[in-house]
Amino acid sequence: MTSVSLGMPDAPPPVLAPRRRTRQIKVGSVGVGSDSPISVQSMTTTPTTDINATLQQIAELTAAGCDIVRVACPSADDAEALPIIAKKSQIPVIADIHFQPKYVFAAIEAGCAGVRVNPGNIRKFDDQVKEIAQAAKDHGTSLRIGVNAGSLDARLLKKYGKATPEALVESAVWEASLFEEHDFHDFKISVKHNDPVVMVRAYEMLAERGDWPLHLGVTEAGPAFQGTIKSATAFGALLSQGIGDTIRVSLSAPPVEEVKVGIQILQSLNLRPRKLEIVSCPSCGRAQVDVYTLAEQVTAGLEGMEVPLRVAVMGCVVNGPGEAREADLGVASGNGKGQIFVKGEVIKTVPESEIVETLIEEAMKIAEGMGEAGGEDPVQGGPVVTVS
Ligand code: SF4
């Protein structure tokens, strides 16, 4: 078999900025902070009391590449389900607690890897910081101080009139100081807002105030299309400055979609190794093939490949040969035919009807050459589709 050099770079690919230095914490087995890769989180949508359904969803999220999962705990029945969920989940479980301080303790005792507390709506939260810090310390549980625009402390709402970046940051810094007074440092912070502009400003300000690891999120970002764009825009603005240690994309969509988007954002910024990347042109009046269908079929045919392979699918000879030559594998179409490129060399010309199968066949050969013909973890990340 001819071996194909994939031109793998020796040095890590460039990033836009070095990570902001933070203290390091652990959420179960996952490190969070500047010494660890940026992790991707999501949250289950099943009733936590339905243990089987919740574990099933966690398994799907794990297969999709989720690093840490959060589950809601609004009632005593949910709290009762936590020990088994925390024990059986393949990834660390964070319990999400609002309103009732007793569930913070229940979640810690249940063996959850982390607990998210919302100081804005937990009754007499500040009075209980000492006990919470002690319980978390005793169990090796890390916390997230999760300030949220929609449930900001009433005192700060009154002071600032609304959830401004200053209000979100003041709330977070105050709560952080209370935990630190009790010598508890194993927490990260989030200051979420549904407006990316406010959210970005709040995180920028917070990043200046301390070395806490930061959990990024645009809260209530909306349905998949809008939420993806809002999250990508806001996370991109922060991650490109090195700010952000763990992320959660919030979508009104199945949580697996949140994970795919999160992974894609990190891959786009070289903050995670890129896997399969499809470079396809947007098509135009010069296109001599149906680029949309071709790109879709190639994407579908290669789904699950875990190799860092760049595949160019181009509609005509204007940019086609150039892009196809730059990619590991590519096609430049024209006159009902496709010129197939492997590492910059034309290896054959096939009729249009054979372009997809030829590209898939060649991709498989390259993957085999790398000793990996597909994924043990086929869902993770999904193919990257870049429209040039
Ligand atoms: S490669 Fe050709 S068909 Fe595709 S956008 Fe460029 S000019 Fe148009």
CSV table of N, CA, C and O in Angstrom, one decimal, residues 216-333:
chain,number,residue,atom,x,y,z
A,216,LEU,N,-17.9,29.4,30.9
A,216,LEU,CA,-18.5,30.3,30.0
A,216,LEU,C,-19.9,29.8,29.6
A,216,LEU,O,-20.1,28.6,29.3
A,217,GLY,N,-20.9,30.7,29.5
A,217,GLY,CA,-22.2,30.3,29.0
A,217,GLY,C,-23.0,31.6,28.7
A,217,GLY,O,-22.9,32.6,29.3
A,218,VAL,N,-23.7,31.5,27.5
A,218,VAL,CA,-24.7,32.5,27.2
A,218,VAL,C,-26.0,31.9,27.6
A,218,VAL,O,-26.4,30.8,27.1
A,219,THR,N,-26.6,32.4,28.7
A,219,THR,CA,-27.8,31.7,29.2
A,219,THR,C,-29.0,31.9,28.3
A,219,THR,O,-29.1,33.0,27.6
A,220,GLU,N,-29.9,31.0,28.3
A,220,GLU,CA,-31.1,31.1,27.4
A,220,GLU,C,-30.8,31.6,26.0
A,220,GLU,O,-31.4,32.6,25.6
A,221,ALA,N,-29.8,31.0,25.4
A,221,ALA,CA,-29.3,31.6,24.1
A,221,ALA,C,-30.4,31.4,23.0
A,221,ALA,O,-30.3,32.1,22.0
A,222,GLY,N,-31.3,30.5,23.2
A,222,GLY,CA,-32.4,30.4,22.2
A,222,GLY,C,-32.3,29.0,21.4
A,222,GLY,O,-31.6,28.1,21.8
A,223,PRO,N,-33.2,29.0,20.4
A,223,PRO,CA,-33.2,27.7,19.6
A,223,PRO,C,-31.9,27.5,18.9
A,223,PRO,O,-31.0,28.4,18.9
A,224,ALA,N,-31.7,26.3,18.3
A,224,ALA,CA,-30.4,25.9,17.8
A,224,ALA,C,-29.7,26.9,16.9
A,224,ALA,O,-28.5,27.2,17.2
A,225,PHE,N,-30.4,27.5,16.0
A,225,PHE,CA,-29.7,28.4,15.0
A,225,PHE,C,-29.2,29.6,15.8
A,225,PHE,O,-28.0,30.0,15.8
A,226,GLN,N,-30.1,30.3,16.4
A,226,GLN,CA,-29.7,31.6,17.1
A,226,GLN,C,-28.7,31.3,18.3
A,226,GLN,O,-27.8,32.0,18.5
A,227,GLY,N,-29.0,30.2,19.0
A,227,GLY,CA,-28.2,29.9,20.2
A,227,GLY,C,-26.8,29.5,19.8
A,227,GLY,O,-25.8,29.9,20.5
A,228,THR,N,-26.7,28.8,18.7
A,228,THR,CA,-25.3,28.5,18.2
A,228,THR,C,-24.5,29.7,17.8
A,228,THR,O,-23.4,29.9,18.2
A,229,ILE,N,-25.2,30.6,17.1
A,229,ILE,CA,-24.5,31.9,16.7
A,229,ILE,C,-24.1,32.7,17.9
A,229,ILE,O,-23.0,33.2,18.1
A,230,LYS,N,-25.1,32.9,18.8
A,230,LYS,CA,-24.8,33.7,20.0
A,230,LYS,C,-23.7,33.1,20.8
A,230,LYS,O,-22.8,33.8,21.3
A,231,SER,N,-23.7,31.8,21.0
A,231,SER,CA,-22.7,31.2,21.8
A,231,SER,C,-21.3,31.2,21.1
A,231,SER,O,-20.3,31.5,21.7
A,232,ALA,N,-21.3,31.0,19.8
A,232,ALA,CA,-20.0,31.0,19.1
A,232,ALA,C,-19.4,32.4,19.1
A,232,ALA,O,-18.2,32.5,19.2
A,233,THR,N,-20.3,33.4,18.9
A,233,THR,CA,-19.8,34.7,18.9
A,233,THR,C,-19.2,35.1,20.3
A,233,THR,O,-18.1,35.6,20.4
A,234,ALA,N,-20.0,34.9,21.3
A,234,ALA,CA,-19.5,35.3,22.7
A,234,ALA,C,-18.3,34.4,23.1
A,234,ALA,O,-17.3,35.0,23.6
A,235,PHE,N,-18.4,33.1,22.9
A,235,PHE,CA,-17.3,32.3,23.4
A,235,PHE,C,-16.0,32.7,22.5
A,235,PHE,O,-14.9,32.7,23.0
A,236,GLY,N,-16.3,32.9,21.2
A,236,GLY,CA,-15.1,33.2,20.4
A,236,GLY,C,-14.4,34.5,20.9
A,236,GLY,O,-13.2,34.6,20.9
A,237,ALA,N,-15.2,35.5,21.2
A,237,ALA,CA,-14.7,36.8,21.7
A,237,ALA,C,-13.8,36.5,23.0
A,237,ALA,O,-12.8,37.1,23.1
A,238,LEU,N,-14.3,35.7,23.8
A,238,LEU,CA,-13.6,35.4,25.1
A,238,LEU,C,-12.4,34.4,24.9
A,238,LEU,O,-11.3,34.7,25.4
A,239,LEU,N,-12.7,33.3,24.3
A,239,LEU,CA,-11.6,32.3,24.1
A,239,LEU,C,-10.5,32.9,23.3
A,239,LEU,O,-9.3,32.5,23.5
A,240,SER,N,-10.8,33.8,22.4
A,240,SER,CA,-9.7,34.4,21.6
A,240,SER,C,-8.8,35.3,22.4
A,240,SER,O,-7.8,35.8,21.9
A,241,GLN,N,-9.3,35.6,23.6
A,241,GLN,CA,-8.4,36.4,24.5
A,241,GLN,C,-7.8,35.5,25.6
A,241,GLN,O,-7.3,35.9,26.6
A,242,GLY,N,-8.1,34.2,25.5
A,242,GLY,CA,-7.6,33.2,26.5
A,242,GLY,C,-8.5,33.1,27.7
A,242,GLY,O,-8.1,32.4,28.7
A,243,ILE,N,-9.7,33.6,27.6
A,243,ILE,CA,-10.6,33.6,28.8
A,243,ILE,C,-11.6,32.4,28.6
A,243,ILE,O,-12.3,32.4,27.6
A,244,GLY,N,-11.6,31.6,29.6
A,244,GLY,CA,-12.6,30.5,29.5
A,244,GLY,C,-11.9,29.1,29.8
A,244,GLY,O,-10.9,28.8,29.1
A,245,ASP,N,-12.4,28.4,30.7
A,245,ASP,CA,-11.8,27.1,31.1
A,245,ASP,C,-12.7,25.9,30.9
A,245,ASP,O,-12.3,24.8,30.8
A,246,THR,N,-14.0,26.2,30.8
A,246,THR,CA,-15.0,25.1,30.6
A,246,THR,C,-16.2,25.9,30.0
A,246,THR,O,-16.4,27.0,30.3
A,247,ILE,N,-16.9,25.2,29.0
A,247,ILE,CA,-18.0,25.9,28.3
A,247,ILE,C,-19.2,25.1,28.3
A,247,ILE,O,-19.2,23.8,28.3
A,248,ARG,N,-20.4,25.8,28.3
A,248,ARG,CA,-21.6,25.1,28.1
A,248,ARG,C,-22.4,25.9,27.1
A,248,ARG,O,-22.7,27.1,27.3
A,249,VAL,N,-22.8,25.4,26.0
A,249,VAL,CA,-23.6,26.0,25.0
A,249,VAL,C,-25.0,25.7,25.4
A,249,VAL,O,-25.4,24.5,25.5
A,250,SER,N,-25.9,26.7,25.6
A,250,SER,CA,-27.3,26.4,26.0
A,250,SER,C,-28.1,26.6,24.8
A,250,SER,O,-28.2,27.6,24.2
A,251,LEU,N,-28.8,25.5,24.4
A,251,LEU,CA,-29.7,25.6,23.3
A,251,LEU,C,-31.1,25.0,23.6
A,251,LEU,O,-31.2,24.1,24.4
A,252,SER,N,-32.1,25.6,23.0
A,252,SER,CA,-33.4,24.9,23.1
A,252,SER,C,-33.4,23.8,22.1
A,252,SER,O,-34.1,23.9,21.0
A,253,ALA,N,-32.7,22.8,22.4
A,253,ALA,CA,-32.5,21.7,21.4
A,253,ALA,C,-31.9,20.5,22.2
A,253,ALA,O,-31.5,20.7,23.4
A,254,PRO,N,-31.9,19.3,21.7
A,254,PRO,CA,-31.4,18.2,22.5
A,254,PRO,C,-30.0,18.5,22.9
A,254,PRO,O,-29.2,19.1,22.2
A,255,PRO,N,-29.6,18.1,24.2
A,255,PRO,CA,-28.3,18.4,24.7
A,255,PRO,C,-27.1,17.9,23.9
A,255,PRO,O,-26.0,18.5,23.9
A,256,VAL,N,-27.3,16.8,23.2
A,256,VAL,CA,-26.2,16.3,22.3
A,256,VAL,C,-25.8,17.4,21.3
A,256,VAL,O,-24.6,17.6,21.0
A,257,GLU,N,-26.7,18.2,20.9
A,257,GLU,CA,-26.4,19.3,19.9
A,257,GLU,C,-25.6,20.3,20.6
A,257,GLU,O,-24.7,20.9,20.0
A,258,GLU,N,-25.8,20.6,21.9
A,258,GLU,CA,-25.0,21.6,22.6
A,258,GLU,C,-23.5,21.1,22.6
A,258,GLU,O,-22.6,21.9,22.5
A,259,VAL,N,-23.3,19.8,22.8
A,259,VAL,CA,-22.0,19.3,22.9
A,259,VAL,C,-21.3,19.4,21.6
A,259,VAL,O,-20.1,19.8,21.5
A,260,LYS,N,-22.0,19.1,20.5
A,260,LYS,CA,-21.4,19.2,19.2
A,260,LYS,C,-21.0,20.6,18.9
A,260,LYS,O,-19.9,20.8,18.3
A,261,VAL,N,-21.9,21.5,19.2
A,261,VAL,CA,-21.5,22.9,18.9
A,261,VAL,C,-20.3,23.4,19.8
A,261,VAL,O,-19.4,24.0,19.3
A,262,GLY,N,-20.3,23.0,21.0
A,262,GLY,CA,-19.2,23.3,21.9
A,262,GLY,C,-17.9,22.8,21.4
A,262,GLY,O,-16.9,23.5,21.3
A,263,ILE,N,-17.9,21.6,21.0
A,263,ILE,CA,-16.7,20.9,20.5
A,263,ILE,C,-16.2,21.7,19.2
A,263,ILE,O,-15.1,22.0,19.0
A,264,GLN,N,-17.2,22.0,18.4
A,264,GLN,CA,-16.9,22.6,17.1
A,264,GLN,C,-16.3,24.0,17.3
A,264,GLN,O,-15.3,24.4,16.6
A,265,ILE,N,-16.8,24.7,18.3
A,265,ILE,CA,-16.3,26.1,18.6
A,265,ILE,C,-14.8,25.9,19.1
A,265,ILE,O,-13.9,26.6,18.6
A,266,LEU,N,-14.5,24.9,19.9
A,266,LEU,CA,-13.1,24.7,20.4
A,266,LEU,C,-12.2,24.3,19.2
A,266,LEU,O,-11.1,24.8,19.1
A,267,GLN,N,-12.7,23.4,18.4
A,267,GLN,CA,-11.9,23.0,17.3
A,267,GLN,C,-11.6,24.1,16.3
A,267,GLN,O,-10.5,24.3,15.8
A,268,SER,N,-12.6,25.0,16.1
A,268,SER,CA,-12.4,26.1,15.2
A,268,SER,C,-11.3,27.0,15.6
A,268,SER,O,-10.7,27.7,14.8
A,269,LEU,N,-11.1,27.1,16.9
A,269,LEU,CA,-10.1,28.0,17.5
A,269,LEU,C,-8.8,27.3,17.8
A,269,LEU,O,-7.9,27.8,18.5
A,270,ASN,N,-8.7,26.1,17.3
A,270,ASN,CA,-7.5,25.2,17.6
A,270,ASN,C,-7.3,25.0,19.1
A,270,ASN,O,-6.2,24.7,19.6
A,271,LEU,N,-8.4,25.0,19.8
A,271,LEU,CA,-8.4,24.7,21.3
A,271,LEU,C,-8.6,23.3,21.6
A,271,LEU,O,-8.6,22.8,22.7
A,272,ARG,N,-9.0,22.5,20.5
A,272,ARG,CA,-9.1,21.1,20.5
A,272,ARG,C,-8.6,20.6,19.2
A,272,ARG,O,-8.8,21.3,18.2
A,273,PRO,N,-7.9,19.4,19.2
A,273,PRO,CA,-7.5,19.0,17.9
A,273,PRO,C,-8.6,18.9,16.9
A,273,PRO,O,-9.7,18.4,17.2
A,274,ARG,N,-8.4,19.3,15.7
A,274,ARG,CA,-9.4,19.2,14.6
A,274,ARG,C,-9.4,17.8,14.2
A,274,ARG,O,-8.4,17.1,14.1
A,275,LYS,N,-10.6,17.3,13.8
A,275,LYS,CA,-10.7,16.0,13.2
A,275,LYS,C,-11.0,16.1,11.8
A,275,LYS,O,-10.4,16.9,11.1
A,276,LEU,N,-12.1,15.4,11.3
A,276,LEU,CA,-12.4,15.5,9.9
A,276,LEU,C,-12.9,16.9,9.6
A,276,LEU,O,-13.8,17.5,10.3
A,277,GLU,N,-12.4,17.5,8.6
A,277,GLU,CA,-12.8,18.9,8.2
A,277,GLU,C,-13.1,18.9,6.7
A,277,GLU,O,-12.3,18.5,5.9
A,278,ILE,N,-14.3,19.3,6.4
A,278,ILE,CA,-14.7,19.3,5.0
A,278,ILE,C,-14.7,20.8,4.6
A,278,ILE,O,-15.4,21.6,5.1
A,279,VAL,N,-13.9,21.1,3.6
A,279,VAL,CA,-13.8,22.4,3.0
A,279,VAL,C,-14.6,22.4,1.8
A,279,VAL,O,-14.3,21.7,0.8
A,280,SER,N,-15.8,23.0,1.8
A,280,SER,CA,-16.6,23.0,0.6
A,280,SER,C,-17.0,24.4,0.2
A,280,SER,O,-17.2,25.3,1.0
A,281,CYS,N,-17.0,24.6,-1.1
A,281,CYS,CA,-17.3,26.0,-1.6
A,281,CYS,C,-18.8,26.3,-1.5
A,281,CYS,O,-19.6,25.4,-1.4
A,282,PRO,N,-19.2,27.6,-1.4
A,282,PRO,CA,-20.6,27.9,-1.3
A,282,PRO,C,-21.4,27.7,-2.6
A,282,PRO,O,-22.6,27.8,-2.6
A,283,SER,N,-20.6,27.4,-3.7
A,283,SER,CA,-21.2,27.3,-5.0
A,283,SER,C,-21.6,28.7,-5.5
A,283,SER,O,-21.7,29.6,-4.8
A,284,CYS,N,-21.6,28.8,-6.8
A,284,CYS,CA,-22.0,30.1,-7.5
A,284,CYS,C,-22.4,29.8,-8.9
A,284,CYS,O,-22.5,28.6,-9.3
A,285,GLY,N,-22.6,30.8,-9.7
A,285,GLY,CA,-23.0,30.6,-11.1
A,285,GLY,C,-22.0,29.8,-11.9
A,285,GLY,O,-22.4,29.4,-13.0
A,286,ARG,N,-20.8,29.6,-11.4
A,286,ARG,CA,-19.8,28.9,-12.2
A,286,ARG,C,-19.8,27.4,-11.9
A,286,ARG,O,-19.2,26.6,-12.6
A,287,ALA,N,-20.6,27.0,-10.8
A,287,ALA,CA,-20.5,25.6,-10.4
A,287,ALA,C,-20.9,24.7,-11.5
A,287,ALA,O,-21.9,24.9,-12.2
A,288,GLN,N,-20.2,23.6,-11.7
A,288,GLN,CA,-20.5,22.6,-12.7
A,288,GLN,C,-21.0,21.3,-12.1
A,288,GLN,O,-21.2,20.4,-12.8
A,289,VAL,N,-21.2,21.3,-10.8
A,289,VAL,CA,-21.8,20.2,-10.1
A,289,VAL,C,-22.7,20.7,-9.1
A,289,VAL,O,-22.6,21.9,-8.7
A,290,ASP,N,-23.5,19.9,-8.5
A,290,ASP,CA,-24.4,20.3,-7.4
A,290,ASP,C,-23.6,20.2,-6.1
A,290,ASP,O,-23.5,19.1,-5.5
A,291,VAL,N,-22.9,21.3,-5.7
A,291,VAL,CA,-22.0,21.3,-4.6
A,291,VAL,C,-22.7,20.9,-3.3
A,291,VAL,O,-22.1,20.2,-2.5
A,292,TYR,N,-23.9,21.5,-3.1
A,292,TYR,CA,-24.6,21.2,-1.8
A,292,TYR,C,-24.7,19.7,-1.6
A,292,TYR,O,-24.4,19.2,-0.5
A,293,THR,N,-25.3,19.1,-2.6
A,293,THR,CA,-25.5,17.6,-2.5
A,293,THR,C,-24.2,16.9,-2.3
A,293,THR,O,-24.1,16.0,-1.5
A,294,LEU,N,-23.2,17.3,-3.1
A,294,LEU,CA,-21.9,16.6,-3.1
A,294,LEU,C,-21.3,16.7,-1.6
A,294,LEU,O,-20.9,15.7,-1.0
A,295,ALA,N,-21.4,18.0,-1.1
A,295,ALA,CA,-20.8,18.2,0.2
A,295,ALA,C,-21.5,17.4,1.3
A,295,ALA,O,-21.0,16.8,2.2
A,296,GLU,N,-22.9,17.4,1.1
A,296,GLU,CA,-23.7,16.7,2.1
A,296,GLU,C,-23.4,15.2,2.1
A,296,GLU,O,-23.3,14.5,3.1
A,297,GLN,N,-23.3,14.6,0.8
A,297,GLN,CA,-23.1,13.2,0.7
A,297,GLN,C,-21.7,12.8,1.2
A,297,GLN,O,-21.5,11.8,1.9
A,298,VAL,N,-20.7,13.6,0.9
A,298,VAL,CA,-19.4,13.3,1.4
A,298,VAL,C,-19.3,13.4,2.9
A,298,VAL,O,-18.8,12.5,3.6
A,299,THR,N,-20.0,14.5,3.5
A,299,THR,CA,-20.0,14.6,4.9
A,299,THR,C,-20.7,13.4,5.6
A,299,THR,O,-20.2,12.8,6.6
A,300,ALA,N,-21.8,13.0,5.0
A,300,ALA,CA,-22.5,11.9,5.6
A,300,ALA,C,-21.7,10.6,5.5
A,300,ALA,O,-21.6,9.8,6.4
A,301,GLY,N,-21.1,10.4,4.3
A,301,GLY,CA,-20.3,9.2,4.1
A,301,GLY,C,-19.1,9.1,5.0
A,301,GLY,O,-18.6,8.0,5.3
A,302,LEU,N,-18.5,10.2,5.4
A,302,LEU,CA,-17.3,10.2,6.2
A,302,LEU,C,-17.6,10.4,7.7
A,302,LEU,O,-16.7,10.5,8.5
A,303,GLU,N,-18.9,10.6,8.1
A,303,GLU,CA,-19.2,10.8,9.5
A,303,GLU,C,-18.7,9.7,10.3
A,303,GLU,O,-18.8,8.5,10.0
A,304,GLY,N,-18.1,10.0,11.4
A,304,GLY,CA,-17.5,9.0,12.3
A,304,GLY,C,-16.1,8.9,12.2
A,304,GLY,O,-15.4,8.2,13.0
A,305,MET,N,-15.5,9.4,11.1
A,305,MET,CA,-14.0,9.2,11.0
A,305,MET,C,-13.4,10.1,12.0
A,305,MET,O,-13.7,11.3,12.2
A,306,GLU,N,-12.4,9.6,12.7
A,306,GLU,CA,-11.7,10.3,13.8
A,306,GLU,C,-10.3,10.8,13.4
A,306,GLU,O,-9.6,11.2,14.2
A,307,VAL,N,-10.1,10.7,12.1
A,307,VAL,CA,-8.7,11.2,11.7
A,307,VAL,C,-8.7,12.7,11.4
A,307,VAL,O,-9.7,13.2,10.9
A,308,PRO,N,-7.6,13.3,11.6
A,308,PRO,CA,-7.5,14.7,11.2
A,308,PRO,C,-7.3,14.9,9.7
A,308,PRO,O,-6.3,15.2,9.2
A,309,LEU,N,-8.4,14.8,9.0
A,309,LEU,CA,-8.4,14.8,7.6
A,309,LEU,C,-9.1,16.0,7.0
A,309,LEU,O,-10.2,16.3,7.5
A,310,ARG,N,-8.5,16.7,6.1
A,310,ARG,CA,-9.1,17.8,5.5
A,310,ARG,C,-9.5,17.4,4.1
A,310,ARG,O,-8.7,17.1,3.3
A,311,VAL,N,-10.8,17.5,3.8
A,311,VAL,CA,-11.3,17.1,2.5
A,311,VAL,C,-12.0,18.3,1.8
A,311,VAL,O,-12.9,18.9,2.3
A,312,ALA,N,-11.5,18.6,0.6
A,312,ALA,CA,-12.0,19.8,-0.1
A,312,ALA,C,-13.0,19.3,-1.2
A,312,ALA,O,-12.8,18.4,-2.0
A,313,VAL,N,-14.2,19.9,-1.2
A,313,VAL,CA,-15.2,19.6,-2.2
A,313,VAL,C,-15.6,20.9,-2.9
A,313,VAL,O,-16.2,21.8,-2.4
A,314,MET,N,-15.1,21.0,-4.1
A,314,MET,CA,-15.1,22.3,-4.8
A,314,MET,C,-15.9,22.2,-6.1
A,314,MET,O,-15.8,21.2,-6.8
A,315,GLY,N,-16.6,23.3,-6.4
A,315,GLY,CA,-17.6,23.2,-7.5
A,315,GLY,C,-17.1,23.4,-8.9
A,315,GLY,O,-17.7,23.1,-9.9
A,316,CYS,N,-15.9,24.1,-9.1
A,316,CYS,CA,-15.4,24.3,-10.4
A,316,CYS,C,-13.9,24.5,-10.4
A,316,CYS,O,-13.3,24.3,-9.4
A,317,VAL,N,-13.4,24.9,-11.5
A,317,VAL,CA,-11.9,25.0,-11.7
A,317,VAL,C,-11.3,26.3,-11.2
A,317,VAL,O,-10.1,26.5,-11.3
A,318,VAL,N,-12.2,27.3,-10.7
A,318,VAL,CA,-11.6,28.6,-10.3
A,318,VAL,C,-10.7,28.4,-9.1
A,318,VAL,O,-9.5,28.7,-9.1
A,319,ASN,N,-11.4,28.0,-8.0
A,319,ASN,CA,-10.6,27.7,-6.8
A,319,ASN,C,-10.4,26.2,-6.5
A,319,ASN,O,-9.7,25.8,-5.6
A,320,GLY,N,-11.1,25.4,-7.3
A,320,GLY,CA,-11.1,24.0,-7.0
A,320,GLY,C,-9.8,23.4,-6.9
A,320,GLY,O,-9.4,22.8,-5.9
A,321,PRO,N,-9.0,23.4,-8.0
A,321,PRO,CA,-7.7,22.7,-7.9
A,321,PRO,C,-6.8,23.3,-6.8
A,321,PRO,O,-6.1,22.5,-6.1
A,322,GLY,N,-6.8,24.6,-6.5
A,322,GLY,CA,-6.0,25.2,-5.5
A,322,GLY,C,-6.4,24.6,-4.1
A,322,GLY,O,-5.5,24.1,-3.3
A,323,GLU,N,-7.7,24.6,-3.8
A,323,GLU,CA,-8.1,24.1,-2.5
A,323,GLU,C,-7.9,22.6,-2.4
A,323,GLU,O,-7.5,22.1,-1.3
A,324,ALA,N,-8.2,21.9,-3.5
A,324,ALA,CA,-8.1,20.5,-3.5
A,324,ALA,C,-6.7,20.1,-3.3
A,324,ALA,O,-6.4,19.1,-2.6
A,325,ARG,N,-5.8,20.9,-3.8
A,325,ARG,CA,-4.3,20.6,-3.7
A,325,ARG,C,-3.9,20.8,-2.2
A,325,ARG,O,-3.0,20.1,-1.7
A,326,GLU,N,-4.4,21.8,-1.6
A,326,GLU,CA,-4.0,22.2,-0.2
A,326,GLU,C,-4.6,21.1,0.8
A,326,GLU,O,-4.0,21.0,1.9
A,327,ALA,N,-5.6,20.5,0.5
A,327,ALA,CA,-6.3,19.5,1.4
A,327,ALA,C,-5.6,18.2,1.4
A,327,ALA,O,-4.7,17.9,0.5
A,328,ASP,N,-5.9,17.3,2.3
A,328,ASP,CA,-5.3,16.0,2.3
A,328,ASP,C,-6.0,15.2,1.1
A,328,ASP,O,-5.3,14.3,0.5
A,329,LEU,N,-7.2,15.5,0.9
A,329,LEU,CA,-8.0,14.8,-0.2
A,329,LEU,C,-9.0,15.8,-0.7
A,329,LEU,O,-9.5,16.7,0.0
A,330,GLY,N,-9.2,15.8,-2.0
A,330,GLY,CA,-10.1,16.8,-2.5
A,330,GLY,C,-10.6,16.4,-3.9
A,330,GLY,O,-10.1,15.5,-4.6
A,331,VAL,N,-11.7,17.2,-4.3
A,331,VAL,CA,-12.1,17.0,-5.7
A,331,VAL,C,-12.3,18.4,-6.3
A,331,VAL,O,-12.8,19.3,-5.6
A,332,ALA,N,-11.9,18.6,-7.5
A,332,ALA,CA,-12.2,19.8,-8.3
A,332,ALA,C,-13.1,19.4,-9.4
A,332,ALA,O,-12.7,18.5,-10.2
A,333,SER,N,-14.3,19.9,-9.5
A,333,SER,CA,-15.2,19.4,-10.5
A,333,SER,C,-15.3,20.3,-11.7
A,333,SER,O,-15.0,21.4,-11.7
